[in-house]
PDB file of C-alpha atoms in Angstrom:
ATOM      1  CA  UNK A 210      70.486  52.666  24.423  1.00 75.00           C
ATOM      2  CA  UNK A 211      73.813  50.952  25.618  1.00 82.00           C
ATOM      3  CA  UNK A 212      73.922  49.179  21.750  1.00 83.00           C
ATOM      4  CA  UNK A 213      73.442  52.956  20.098  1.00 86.00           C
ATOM      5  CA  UNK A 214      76.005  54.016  21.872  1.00 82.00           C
ATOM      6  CA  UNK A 215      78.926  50.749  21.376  1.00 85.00           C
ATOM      7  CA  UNK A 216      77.936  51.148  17.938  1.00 88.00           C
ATOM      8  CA  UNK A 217      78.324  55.316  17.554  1.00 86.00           C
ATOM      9  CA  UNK A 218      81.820  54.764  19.600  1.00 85.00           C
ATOM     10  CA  UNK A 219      82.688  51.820  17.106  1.00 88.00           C
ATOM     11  CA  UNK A 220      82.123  54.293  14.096  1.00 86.00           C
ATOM     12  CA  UNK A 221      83.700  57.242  15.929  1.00 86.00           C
ATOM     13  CA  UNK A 222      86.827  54.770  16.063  1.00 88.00           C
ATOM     14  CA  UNK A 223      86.449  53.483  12.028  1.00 87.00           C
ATOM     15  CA  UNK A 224      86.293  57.077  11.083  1.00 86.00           C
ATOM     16  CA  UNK A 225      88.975  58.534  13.239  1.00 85.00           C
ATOM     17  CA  UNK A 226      91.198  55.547  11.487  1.00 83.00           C
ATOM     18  CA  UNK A 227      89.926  56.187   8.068  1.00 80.00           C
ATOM     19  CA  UNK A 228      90.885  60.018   8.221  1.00 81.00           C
ATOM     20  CA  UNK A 229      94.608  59.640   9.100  1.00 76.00           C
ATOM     21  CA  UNK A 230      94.467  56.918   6.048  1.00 75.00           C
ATOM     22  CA  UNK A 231      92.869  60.300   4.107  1.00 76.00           C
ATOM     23  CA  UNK A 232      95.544  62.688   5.396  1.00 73.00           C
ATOM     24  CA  UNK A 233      98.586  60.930   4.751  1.00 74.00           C
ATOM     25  CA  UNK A 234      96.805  60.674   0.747  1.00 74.00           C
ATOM     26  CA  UNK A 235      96.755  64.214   0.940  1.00 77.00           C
ATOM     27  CA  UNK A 236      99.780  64.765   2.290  1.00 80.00           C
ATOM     28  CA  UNK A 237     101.328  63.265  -0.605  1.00 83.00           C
ATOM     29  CA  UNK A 238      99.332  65.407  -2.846  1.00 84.00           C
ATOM     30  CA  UNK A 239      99.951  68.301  -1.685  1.00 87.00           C
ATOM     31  CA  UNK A 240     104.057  67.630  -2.004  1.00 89.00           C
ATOM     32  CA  UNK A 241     103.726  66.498  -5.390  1.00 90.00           C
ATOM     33  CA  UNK A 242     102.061  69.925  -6.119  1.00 91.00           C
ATOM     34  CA  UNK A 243     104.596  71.836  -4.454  1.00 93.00           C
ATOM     35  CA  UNK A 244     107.679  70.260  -6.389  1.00 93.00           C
ATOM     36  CA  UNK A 245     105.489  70.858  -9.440  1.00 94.00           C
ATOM     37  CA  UNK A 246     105.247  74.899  -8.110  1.00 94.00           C
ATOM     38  CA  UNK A 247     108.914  74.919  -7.511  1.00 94.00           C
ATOM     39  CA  UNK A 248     109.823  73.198 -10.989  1.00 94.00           C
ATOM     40  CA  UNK A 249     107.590  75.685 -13.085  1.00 94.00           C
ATOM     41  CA  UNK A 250     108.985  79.076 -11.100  1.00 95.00           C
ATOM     42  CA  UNK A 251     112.510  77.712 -11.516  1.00 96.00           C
ATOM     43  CA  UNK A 252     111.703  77.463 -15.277  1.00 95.00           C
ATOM     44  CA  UNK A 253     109.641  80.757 -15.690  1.00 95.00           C
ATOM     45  CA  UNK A 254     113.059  82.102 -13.761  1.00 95.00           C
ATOM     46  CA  UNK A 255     115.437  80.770 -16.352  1.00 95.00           C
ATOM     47  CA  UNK A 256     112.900  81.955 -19.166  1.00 95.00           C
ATOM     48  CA  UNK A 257     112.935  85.755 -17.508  1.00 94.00           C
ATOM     49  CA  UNK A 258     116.385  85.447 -17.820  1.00 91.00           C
ATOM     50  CA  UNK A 259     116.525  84.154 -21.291  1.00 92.00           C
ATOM     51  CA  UNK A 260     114.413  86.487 -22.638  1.00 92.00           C
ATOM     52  CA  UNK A 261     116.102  89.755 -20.269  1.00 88.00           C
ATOM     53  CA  UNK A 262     119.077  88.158 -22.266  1.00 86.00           C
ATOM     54  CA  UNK A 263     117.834  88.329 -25.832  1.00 87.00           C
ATOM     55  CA  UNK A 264     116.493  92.085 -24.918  1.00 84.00           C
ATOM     56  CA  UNK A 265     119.676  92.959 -24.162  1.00 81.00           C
ATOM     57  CA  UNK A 266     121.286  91.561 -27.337  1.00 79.00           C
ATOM     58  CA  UNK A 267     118.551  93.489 -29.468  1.00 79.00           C
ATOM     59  CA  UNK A 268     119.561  96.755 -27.924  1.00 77.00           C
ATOM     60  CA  UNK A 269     123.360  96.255 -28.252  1.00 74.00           C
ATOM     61  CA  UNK A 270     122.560  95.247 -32.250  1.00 73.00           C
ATOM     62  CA  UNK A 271     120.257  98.080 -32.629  1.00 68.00           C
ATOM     63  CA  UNK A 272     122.988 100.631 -31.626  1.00 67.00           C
ATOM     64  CA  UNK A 273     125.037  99.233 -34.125  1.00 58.00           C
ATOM     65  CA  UNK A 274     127.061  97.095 -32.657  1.00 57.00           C
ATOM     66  CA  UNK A 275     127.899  93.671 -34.402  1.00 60.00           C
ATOM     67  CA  UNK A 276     128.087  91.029 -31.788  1.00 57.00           C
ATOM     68  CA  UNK A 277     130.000  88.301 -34.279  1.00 60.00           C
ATOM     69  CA  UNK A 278     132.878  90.205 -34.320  1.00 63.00           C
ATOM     70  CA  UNK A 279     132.813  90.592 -30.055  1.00 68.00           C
ATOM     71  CA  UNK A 280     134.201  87.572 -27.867  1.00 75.00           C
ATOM     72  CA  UNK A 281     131.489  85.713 -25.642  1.00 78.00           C
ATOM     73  CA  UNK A 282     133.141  87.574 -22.707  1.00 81.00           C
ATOM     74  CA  UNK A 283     133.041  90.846 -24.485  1.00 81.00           C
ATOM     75  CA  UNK A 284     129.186  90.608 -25.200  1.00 79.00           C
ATOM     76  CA  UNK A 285     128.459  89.286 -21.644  1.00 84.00           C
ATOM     77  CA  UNK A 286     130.448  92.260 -20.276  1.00 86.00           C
ATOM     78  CA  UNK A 287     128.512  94.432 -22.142  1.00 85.00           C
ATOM     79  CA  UNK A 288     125.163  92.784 -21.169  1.00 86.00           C
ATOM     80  CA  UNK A 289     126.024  93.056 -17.788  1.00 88.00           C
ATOM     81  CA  UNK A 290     126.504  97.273 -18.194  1.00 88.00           C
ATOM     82  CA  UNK A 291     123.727  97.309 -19.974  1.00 87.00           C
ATOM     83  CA  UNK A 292     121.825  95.854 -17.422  1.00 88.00           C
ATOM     84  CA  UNK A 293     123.251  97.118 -14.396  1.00 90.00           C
ATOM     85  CA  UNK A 294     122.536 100.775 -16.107  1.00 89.00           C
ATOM     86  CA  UNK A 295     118.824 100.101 -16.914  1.00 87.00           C
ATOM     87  CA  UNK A 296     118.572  99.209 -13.204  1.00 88.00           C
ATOM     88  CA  UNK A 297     119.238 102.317 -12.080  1.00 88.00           C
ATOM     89  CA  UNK A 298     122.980 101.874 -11.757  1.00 88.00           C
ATOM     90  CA  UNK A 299     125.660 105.179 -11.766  1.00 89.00           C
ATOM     91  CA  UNK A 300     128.771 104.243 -14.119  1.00 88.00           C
ATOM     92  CA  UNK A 301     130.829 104.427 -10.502  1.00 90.00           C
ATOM     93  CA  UNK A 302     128.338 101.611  -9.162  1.00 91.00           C
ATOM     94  CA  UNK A 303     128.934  99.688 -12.009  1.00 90.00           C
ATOM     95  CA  UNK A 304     132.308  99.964 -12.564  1.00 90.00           C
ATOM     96  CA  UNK A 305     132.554  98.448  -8.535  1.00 91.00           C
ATOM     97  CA  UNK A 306     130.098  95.319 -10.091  1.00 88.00           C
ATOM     98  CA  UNK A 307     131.694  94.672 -13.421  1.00 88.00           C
ATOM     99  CA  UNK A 308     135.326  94.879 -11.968  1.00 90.00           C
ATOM    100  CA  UNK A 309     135.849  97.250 -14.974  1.00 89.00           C
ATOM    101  CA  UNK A 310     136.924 101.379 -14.209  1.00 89.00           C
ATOM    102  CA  UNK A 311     133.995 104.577 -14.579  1.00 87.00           C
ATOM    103  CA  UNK A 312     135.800 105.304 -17.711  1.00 90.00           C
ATOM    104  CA  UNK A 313     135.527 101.603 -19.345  1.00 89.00           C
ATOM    105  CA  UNK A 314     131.955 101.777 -18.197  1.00 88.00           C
ATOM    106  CA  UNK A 315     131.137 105.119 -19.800  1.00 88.00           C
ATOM    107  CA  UNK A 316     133.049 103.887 -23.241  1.00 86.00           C
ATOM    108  CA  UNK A 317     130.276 100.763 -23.162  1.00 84.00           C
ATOM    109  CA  UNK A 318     127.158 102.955 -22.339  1.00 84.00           C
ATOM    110  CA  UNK A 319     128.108 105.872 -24.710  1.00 83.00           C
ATOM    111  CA  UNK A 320     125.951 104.168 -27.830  1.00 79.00           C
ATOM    112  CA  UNK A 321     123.419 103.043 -25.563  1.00 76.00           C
ATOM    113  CA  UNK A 322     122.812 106.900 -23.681  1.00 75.00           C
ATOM    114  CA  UNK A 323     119.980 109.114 -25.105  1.00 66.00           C
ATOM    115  CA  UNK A 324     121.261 112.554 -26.020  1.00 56.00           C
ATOM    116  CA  UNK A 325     118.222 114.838 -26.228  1.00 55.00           C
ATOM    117  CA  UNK A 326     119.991 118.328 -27.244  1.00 53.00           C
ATOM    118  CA  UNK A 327     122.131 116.239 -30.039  1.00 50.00           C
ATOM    119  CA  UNK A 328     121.227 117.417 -33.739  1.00 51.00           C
ATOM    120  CA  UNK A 329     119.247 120.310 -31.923  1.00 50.00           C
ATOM    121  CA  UNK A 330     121.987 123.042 -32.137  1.00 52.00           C
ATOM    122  CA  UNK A 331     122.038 125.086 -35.452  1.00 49.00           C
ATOM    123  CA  UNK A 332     125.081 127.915 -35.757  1.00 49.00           C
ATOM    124  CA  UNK A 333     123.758 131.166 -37.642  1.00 53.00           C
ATOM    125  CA  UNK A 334     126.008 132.255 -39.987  1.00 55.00           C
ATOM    126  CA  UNK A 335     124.336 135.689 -40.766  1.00 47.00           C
TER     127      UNK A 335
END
């Protein structure tokens, strides 16, 4: 009885020394997999961006509007309204983010704006 139980507390002890061994493993695991996690959302962050980014270019060449001929500043301004106006944005809220006035802001947008009721009016000359 006395020899079951000096060898049960000798393997209690082994164990209990064996486990931290087996935490400290998985300790390091588990780090490794959280830079990994914080790598890939900082990349699917800058790819959201990057493709927000191409979206907006596609709009602003859709409307007509050749970017070659625009300054990098000029296009990113425009991005920027853009943006800001799909979000929700009024011209006035804008205007306070982009540093620009409500009536530079409404010049940008006015390609961009849907206009249900234009081509819809027909004067009767009867």
């Amino acid at each position: 009885m006395e020899w079951t139980l000096g060898i049960l507390l000798g393997l209690a002890i082994i164990l209990t020394i064996l486990s931290f061994f087996r935490k400290e493993k998985n300790s390091r695991y588990e780090q490794q997999i959280e830079n990994m996690s914080i790598s890939f959302m900082q990349e699917i962050y800058q790819l959201k961006k990057q493709i927000r980014t191409l979206e907006l270019d596609a709009e602003i060449v859709a409307q007509h509007t050749p970017l070659a001929t625009r300054s990098e500043t000029q296009v990113q301004i425009m991005r920027d309204v853009l943006d800001l106006h799909k979000r929700g944005y009024s011209s006035e809220g804008i205007a306070a983010e982009t540093g620009l006035t409500a009536m530079e802001v409404d010049h940008v947008l006015t390609p961009f704006l849907d206009r249900p009721d234009e081509g819809q009016k027909v004067v009767y000359h009867g």
